C-alpha positions in Angstrom: 179.2 188.9 168.1 180.9 185.8 169.3 183.3 185.9 172.2 185.8 183.2 173.2 185.5 181.9 176.8 188.4 180.8 179.0 188.5 177.3 177.2 188.6 178.8 173.7 184.9 178.1 172.9 182.8 180.6 171.0 179.8 181.9 172.8 177.1 184.4 171.8 177.5 188.0 173.1 173.8 188.7 173.6 172.5 186.6 176.4 169.4 186.7 178.6 169.8 189.1 181.5 168.3 189.0 185.0 167.5 191.5 187.8 165.7 191.1 191.1 162.3 191.3 189.5 162.9 190.9 185.8 164.2 188.6 183.1 165.4 190.4 180.0 165.1 187.6 177.4 166.4 187.7 173.9 163.6 188.2 171.4 162.3 185.1 169.7 159.8 184.2 166.9 157.4 183.1 169.7 157.2 186.8 170.8 155.3 187.8 167.7 152.0 188.3 169.4 153.6 190.4 172.2 155.5 192.5 169.6 152.3 193.1 167.6 150.3 194.1 170.8 153.2 196.3 172.0 153.8 198.2 168.8 150.2 198.5 167.7 149.4 200.3 171.0 149.1 204.0 170.5 150.4 204.8 174.0 153.6 202.8 173.4 154.3 204.2 170.0 153.3 207.8 170.8 156.8 209.1 170.8 158.3 206.7 168.3 158.9 208.9 165.2 160.7 206.3 163.0 157.9 203.8 162.2 154.2 203.7 161.9 152.3 201.7 164.5 151.8 198.0 163.5 148.6 197.1 161.8 149.2 193.4 161.1 151.4 190.5 162.2 153.7 190.9 159.2 155.1 194.1 160.9 155.8 192.1 164.1 157.6 189.4 162.1 159.7 192.1 160.4 160.8 193.5 163.7 161.7 190.1 165.0 163.6 189.2 161.8 165.6 192.4 162.1 166.7 191.5 165.7 167.4 187.8 164.8 170.0 188.5 162.2 173.1 186.4 162.9 175.8 187.9 165.2 177.7 190.0 164.9 175.1 192.6 164.3 174.6 196.3 165.2 171.3 195.9 167.1 169.7 193.7 169.7 166.3 193.6 171.5 165.4 192.0 174.8 161.8 191.3 175.9 161.3 192.5 179.5 159.5 189.8 181.5 158.2 190.1 185.1 159.5 187.1 187.1 156.5 186.9 189.5 154.1 186.0 186.7 155.9 185.7 183.4 154.2 188.8 182.1 155.9 190.4 179.0 155.9 194.2 179.8 158.1 195.9 177.2 161.5 195.8 175.5 165.0 197.2 175.8 167.1 197.7 172.7 170.5 198.5 171.4 170.8 200.3 168.0 173.7 201.8 166.0 176.6 200.0 167.6 179.7 201.9 166.7 182.5 199.4 167.2 185.3 201.9 166.4 184.2 204.4 169.0 182.8 201.8 171.5 179.4 203.5 171.6 175.9 202.3 171.2 172.4 203.8 171.3 169.7 202.5 173.7 165.9 202.5 173.4 163.1 201.1 175.4 159.3 200.8 175.6 157.0 199.7 178.4 153.3 199.0 178.3 151.4 201.7 180.2 149.9 199.1 182.6 153.4 198.9 184.1 154.4 202.6 184.3 155.5 204.1 187.6 156.8 200.8 189.2 160.5 201.2 188.5 160.6 198.3 186.0 162.2 200.3 183.2 164.8 201.8 185.6 165.7 198.3 186.8 165.9 196.9 183.2 168.0 199.8 181.9 170.4 199.6 184.8 171.1 196.0 183.8 171.3 196.8 180.1 173.8 199.6 180.9 175.8 197.2 183.1 175.8 194.7 180.2 177.1 197.3 177.7 179.8 198.4 180.1 181.0 195.0 181.3 180.4 192.6 178.5 180.5 194.9 175.4 183.3 197.3 176.7 181.3 200.3 175.6 182.6 203.7 176.5 179.5 205.7 175.7 175.8 204.9 175.6 173.5 207.3 173.7 169.8 208.0 173.6 167.6 210.2 171.4 164.4 211.3 173.0 161.6 213.5 171.8 161.5 216.7 173.9 157.9 216.2 175.0 158.5 212.7 176.3 158.9 213.7 179.9 158.7 210.2 181.4 161.6 209.0 179.2 163.6 212.2 179.9 163.1 211.6 183.7 164.3 208.0 183.4 167.4 208.7 181.3 168.5 211.5 183.6 168.0 209.2 186.7 170.4 206.9 184.9 173.0 209.7 184.7 172.7 210.6 181.0 173.4 214.2 180.1 172.1 216.3 177.2 174.6 216.5 174.4 172.6 218.3 171.7 169.4 218.4 169.7 168.3 217.1 166.4 165.1 216.9 164.3 163.5 213.6 163.4 161.3 213.9 160.3 158.2 211.7 160.4 155.2 212.0 158.1 156.7 215.2 156.7 156.8 216.9 160.2 159.9 217.8 162.2 160.1 216.5 165.8 162.8 218.0 168.0 164.7 215.5 170.0 167.4 215.8 172.6 170.5 213.6 172.3 171.8 212.2 175.6 175.1 210.5 176.5 176.3 208.4 179.4 180.1 207.7 179.8 180.4 204.2 181.1 184.2 203.6 181.2 
């Protein structure tokens, strides 16, 4: 989505974000190796019940192409990069942007080597701030598998509350998920 700045120029909505320890950079074609490594890792994809783990670079290219569609679009993905050494650690994502109701769904993933250091909390706080301040969202949603305790802990620290449950069907099996909501306006 393009916005108009104070001088009437168009600018892109989705920009790189920055926190004390992190840069959340917009996904680029040069991220293909990282995307492949991230989404072929069984620990990262353990609770992702919408796609198979990647088995080749074509899958990484497809993911990147999906998030590089021209704005306006209903989704966006940032690569989470540690400032201290430039290490790519995970991603943060928006899905299912509902313009009419000013709501959006978030998702995230982090390589297990970086778990337990507060990186995802820091990244998600910035993504939520962006959704509230720059996108004028009223609600942010998340859908989390009921056995994904680390993700549930994170989302509740961020102030999300359970709104309901739903089943995701993957490989012919039902996986119970909680739906969470955070009012941001």
